[in-house]
Amino acid sequence: MGLSPTPPQLQYFEERAAAPVTLIGQGMEGAVYDLGDGLAGKIWFERSVSEVRPLQAFLGELSQQGLPFRTPEIVVVDDIGGRAVSIEKKLTGTPLQQALENGAVSRQQGTELFVDIVTALETTTAGPAAAALPLLGGVEPAAGEWGMRLAELVRQRALGSSEYLTKDVDGFDELLGKVLAGLAAVQPDKPQIVHGDLCTPNILVGDRQVALLDWGFFTTAGDNTFDAATAAGFFDMYGPEARVIDDLLFDRFEGLGHSRERMHLYRAAYAICTATIYSPTGADGHYTWCVENLKREDLRAAL
């Protein structure tokens, strides 16, 4: 029996690599390979070249923000065998999730790092490349201000998951109406860069450096409080102390000037938007997490 042929995307990387091509990891949007010489290659599962180039433009815009942590930089985008591939500067370090599990970083240090990253993003000013990014794998929210754009995204995503959310969340239709009305009334002073997926696997830690990865899933021009609201819940989504850490970070962010009511509004918006993003029938842990958030008494009382 002969060996399986090498996919054309890997051949493309091998022709440009300074060392044997090895898999670094695989996520929702693609597989990433080490190409040596400080470069990494990514094979995108769904995004076309026309969808990756806006991300490349955004990352260039992001690099001008003077943030205290490293961010990706795409240097090449190409179409190989009908799939988008990209080459970017490799960011090194240990995923924060792994560093927490092996004790290299304490829980307190990890939560402080979350606060530091959200606070740093608050200093950013989003440009046109951030606003142009498609959200959640291609959904194009309506043009306009942040609150109206997010409300339209929630409305679109609710259409695909209401069959399940109306069954599992009491009074979902009323809740949805309150979320849409609340978002439409939000008017931030200036558009900031929202990462939208601040979780422990997306942060790399090293001896003296931190890097923030995986921009583009929910990245846009918006309100920094959205990152505060979601990051608080993402630090520990499923562990036995998840709610304790969530409440702790909510308190920290409120103490730094983020409105608790708006954080609850954004948490509800995120839960509705992503409830069925991984499983269209809601048959996964993320859907359960979203449902539990939409049932929270403090969240319902804040809307």
PDB file of N, CA, C and O in Angstrom, residues 103-134:
ATOM      1  N   GLY A 103       0.486  24.610  37.148  1.00  0.00           N
ATOM      2  CA  GLY A 103       0.891  25.394  38.299  1.00  0.00           C
ATOM      3  C   GLY A 103       1.935  26.452  38.024  1.00  0.00           C
ATOM      4  O   GLY A 103       2.375  27.150  38.951  1.00  0.00           O
ATOM      5  N   ALA A 104       2.345  26.619  36.768  1.00  0.00           N
ATOM      6  CA  ALA A 104       3.327  27.657  36.439  1.00  0.00           C
ATOM      7  C   ALA A 104       2.753  29.050  36.654  1.00  0.00           C
ATOM      8  O   ALA A 104       3.483  30.009  36.927  1.00  0.00           O
ATOM      9  N   VAL A 105       1.434  29.176  36.523  1.00  0.00           N
ATOM     10  CA  VAL A 105       0.728  30.434  36.767  1.00  0.00           C
ATOM     11  C   VAL A 105      -0.389  30.145  37.756  1.00  0.00           C
ATOM     12  O   VAL A 105      -1.154  29.185  37.582  1.00  0.00           O
ATOM     13  N   SER A 106      -0.505  30.944  38.815  1.00  0.00           N
ATOM     14  CA  SER A 106      -1.566  30.749  39.804  1.00  0.00           C
ATOM     15  C   SER A 106      -2.878  31.323  39.276  1.00  0.00           C
ATOM     16  O   SER A 106      -2.893  32.123  38.336  1.00  0.00           O
ATOM     17  N   ARG A 107      -3.965  30.910  39.895  1.00  0.00           N
ATOM     18  CA  ARG A 107      -5.266  31.441  39.473  1.00  0.00           C
ATOM     19  C   ARG A 107      -5.317  32.947  39.641  1.00  0.00           C
ATOM     20  O   ARG A 107      -5.845  33.660  38.773  1.00  0.00           O
ATOM     21  N   GLN A 108      -4.761  33.462  40.738  1.00  0.00           N
ATOM     22  CA  GLN A 108      -4.763  34.909  40.937  1.00  0.00           C
ATOM     23  C   GLN A 108      -3.958  35.618  39.856  1.00  0.00           C
ATOM     24  O   GLN A 108      -4.381  36.644  39.331  1.00  0.00           O
ATOM     25  N   GLN A 109      -2.794  35.061  39.512  1.00  0.00           N
ATOM     26  CA  GLN A 109      -1.987  35.658  38.450  1.00  0.00           C
ATOM     27  C   GLN A 109      -2.736  35.619  37.119  1.00  0.00           C
ATOM     28  O   GLN A 109      -2.678  36.572  36.338  1.00  0.00           O
ATOM     29  N   GLY A 110      -3.440  34.518  36.871  1.00  0.00           N
ATOM     30  CA  GLY A 110      -4.179  34.396  35.631  1.00  0.00           C
ATOM     31  C   GLY A 110      -5.317  35.392  35.529  1.00  0.00           C
ATOM     32  O   GLY A 110      -5.514  36.020  34.478  1.00  0.00           O
ATOM     33  N   THR A 111      -6.087  35.551  36.597  1.00  0.00           N
ATOM     34  CA  THR A 111      -7.191  36.513  36.550  1.00  0.00           C
ATOM     35  C   THR A 111      -6.664  37.942  36.436  1.00  0.00           C
ATOM     36  O   THR A 111      -7.265  38.774  35.744  1.00  0.00           O
ATOM     37  N   GLU A 112      -5.532  38.229  37.090  1.00  0.00           N
ATOM     38  CA  GLU A 112      -4.940  39.564  36.961  1.00  0.00           C
ATOM     39  C   GLU A 112      -4.495  39.819  35.524  1.00  0.00           C
ATOM     40  O   GLU A 112      -4.611  40.937  35.015  1.00  0.00           O
ATOM     41  N   LEU A 113      -3.990  38.788  34.873  1.00  0.00           N
ATOM     42  CA  LEU A 113      -3.588  38.932  33.472  1.00  0.00           C
ATOM     43  C   LEU A 113      -4.806  39.229  32.601  1.00  0.00           C
ATOM     44  O   LEU A 113      -4.740  40.069  31.687  1.00  0.00           O
ATOM     45  N   PHE A 114      -5.928  38.576  32.872  1.00  0.00           N
ATOM     46  CA  PHE A 114      -7.162  38.863  32.137  1.00  0.00           C
ATOM     47  C   PHE A 114      -7.542  40.333  32.306  1.00  0.00           C
ATOM     48  O   PHE A 114      -7.893  41.020  31.335  1.00  0.00           O
ATOM     49  N   VAL A 115      -7.481  40.813  33.536  1.00  0.00           N
ATOM     50  CA  VAL A 115      -7.826  42.212  33.799  1.00  0.00           C
ATOM     51  C   VAL A 115      -6.872  43.139  33.063  1.00  0.00           C
ATOM     52  O   VAL A 115      -7.294  44.135  32.454  1.00  0.00           O
ATOM     53  N   ASP A 116      -5.585  42.810  33.075  1.00  0.00           N
ATOM     54  CA  ASP A 116      -4.591  43.649  32.403  1.00  0.00           C
ATOM     55  C   ASP A 116      -4.842  43.721  30.891  1.00  0.00           C
ATOM     56  O   ASP A 116      -4.712  44.780  30.274  1.00  0.00           O
ATOM     57  N   ILE A 117      -5.196  42.583  30.290  1.00  0.00           N
ATOM     58  CA  ILE A 117      -5.423  42.553  28.841  1.00  0.00           C
ATOM     59  C   ILE A 117      -6.658  43.366  28.471  1.00  0.00           C
ATOM     60  O   ILE A 117      -6.639  44.161  27.521  1.00  0.00           O
ATOM     61  N   VAL A 118      -7.749  43.181  29.210  1.00  0.00           N
ATOM     62  CA  VAL A 118      -8.961  43.960  28.930  1.00  0.00           C
ATOM     63  C   VAL A 118      -8.690  45.446  29.111  1.00  0.00           C
ATOM     64  O   VAL A 118      -9.122  46.275  28.296  1.00  0.00           O
ATOM     65  N   THR A 119      -7.959  45.801  30.154  1.00  0.00           N
ATOM     66  CA  THR A 119      -7.637  47.205  30.415  1.00  0.00           C
ATOM     67  C   THR A 119      -6.771  47.781  29.299  1.00  0.00           C
ATOM     68  O   THR A 119      -6.953  48.940  28.895  1.00  0.00           O
ATOM     69  N   ALA A 120      -5.830  46.995  28.780  1.00  0.00           N
ATOM     70  CA  ALA A 120      -4.999  47.468  27.675  1.00  0.00           C
ATOM     71  C   ALA A 120      -5.836  47.691  26.417  1.00  0.00           C
ATOM     72  O   ALA A 120      -5.654  48.675  25.697  1.00  0.00           O
ATOM     73  N   LEU A 121      -6.772  46.792  26.145  1.00  0.00           N
ATOM     74  CA  LEU A 121      -7.623  46.950  24.963  1.00  0.00           C
ATOM     75  C   LEU A 121      -8.520  48.180  25.067  1.00  0.00           C
ATOM     76  O   LEU A 121      -8.960  48.729  24.050  1.00  0.00           O
ATOM     77  N   GLU A 122      -8.765  48.611  26.293  1.00  0.00           N
ATOM     78  CA  GLU A 122      -9.584  49.822  26.485  1.00  0.00           C
ATOM     79  C   GLU A 122      -8.895  51.054  25.917  1.00  0.00           C
ATOM     80  O   GLU A 122      -9.555  52.039  25.583  1.00  0.00           O
ATOM     81  N   THR A 123      -7.569  51.025  25.774  1.00  0.00           N
ATOM     82  CA  THR A 123      -6.817  52.175  25.266  1.00  0.00           C
ATOM     83  C   THR A 123      -6.814  52.253  23.742  1.00  0.00           C
ATOM     84  O   THR A 123      -6.308  53.214  23.173  1.00  0.00           O
ATOM     85  N   THR A 124      -7.359  51.228  23.077  1.00  0.00           N
ATOM     86  CA  THR A 124      -7.278  51.177  21.619  1.00  0.00           C
ATOM     87  C   THR A 124      -8.325  52.070  20.968  1.00  0.00           C
ATOM     88  O   THR A 124      -9.340  52.420  21.568  1.00  0.00           O
ATOM     89  N   THR A 125      -8.056  52.402  19.722  1.00  0.00           N
ATOM     90  CA  THR A 125      -9.023  53.108  18.888  1.00  0.00           C
ATOM     91  C   THR A 125      -9.206  52.293  17.618  1.00  0.00           C
ATOM     92  O   THR A 125      -8.260  52.124  16.839  1.00  0.00           O
ATOM     93  N   ALA A 126     -10.384  51.764  17.414  1.00  0.00           N
ATOM     94  CA  ALA A 126     -10.645  50.905  16.261  1.00  0.00           C
ATOM     95  C   ALA A 126     -10.708  51.728  14.986  1.00  0.00           C
ATOM     96  O   ALA A 126     -11.295  52.812  14.953  1.00  0.00           O
ATOM     97  N   GLY A 127     -10.115  51.187  13.942  1.00  0.00           N
ATOM     98  CA  GLY A 127     -10.159  51.823  12.638  1.00  0.00           C
ATOM     99  C   GLY A 127     -11.094  51.096  11.692  1.00  0.00           C
ATOM    100  O   GLY A 127     -11.805  50.165  12.088  1.00  0.00           O
ATOM    101  N   PRO A 128     -11.089  51.449  10.425  1.00  0.00           N
ATOM    102  CA  PRO A 128     -12.019  50.836   9.462  1.00  0.00           C
ATOM    103  C   PRO A 128     -11.793  49.346   9.258  1.00  0.00           C
ATOM    104  O   PRO A 128     -12.737  48.615   8.967  1.00  0.00           O
ATOM    105  N   ALA A 129     -10.554  48.873   9.406  1.00  0.00           N
ATOM    106  CA  ALA A 129     -10.297  47.442   9.204  1.00  0.00           C
ATOM    107  C   ALA A 129     -10.968  46.605  10.279  1.00  0.00           C
ATOM    108  O   ALA A 129     -11.433  45.488  10.017  1.00  0.00           O
ATOM    109  N   ALA A 130     -11.029  47.114  11.506  1.00  0.00           N
ATOM    110  CA  ALA A 130     -11.711  46.394  12.577  1.00  0.00           C
ATOM    111  C   ALA A 130     -13.207  46.321  12.315  1.00  0.00           C
ATOM    112  O   ALA A 130     -13.837  45.265  12.481  1.00  0.00           O
ATOM    113  N   ALA A 131     -13.784  47.429  11.901  1.00  0.00           N
ATOM    114  CA  ALA A 131     -15.223  47.472  11.645  1.00  0.00           C
ATOM    115  C   ALA A 131     -15.626  46.600  10.465  1.00  0.00           C
ATOM    116  O   ALA A 131     -16.775  46.144  10.383  1.00  0.00           O
ATOM    117  N   ALA A 132     -14.681  46.349   9.558  1.00  0.00           N
ATOM    118  CA  ALA A 132     -15.000  45.596   8.342  1.00  0.00           C
ATOM    119  C   ALA A 132     -14.962  44.089   8.527  1.00  0.00           C
ATOM    120  O   ALA A 132     -15.378  43.347   7.638  1.00  0.00           O
ATOM    121  N   LEU A 133     -14.489  43.599   9.672  1.00  0.00           N
ATOM    122  CA  LEU A 133     -14.368  42.150   9.866  1.00  0.00           C
ATOM    123  C   LEU A 133     -15.740  41.483   9.948  1.00  0.00           C
ATOM    124  O   LEU A 133     -16.615  41.945  10.679  1.00  0.00           O
ATOM    125  N   PRO A 134     -15.926  40.377   9.223  1.00  0.00           N
ATOM    126  CA  PRO A 134     -17.172  39.616   9.385  1.00  0.00           C
ATOM    127  C   PRO A 134     -17.144  38.870  10.712  1.00  0.00           C
ATOM    128  O   PRO A 134     -16.099  38.396  11.151  1.00  0.00           O
TER     129      PRO A 134
END
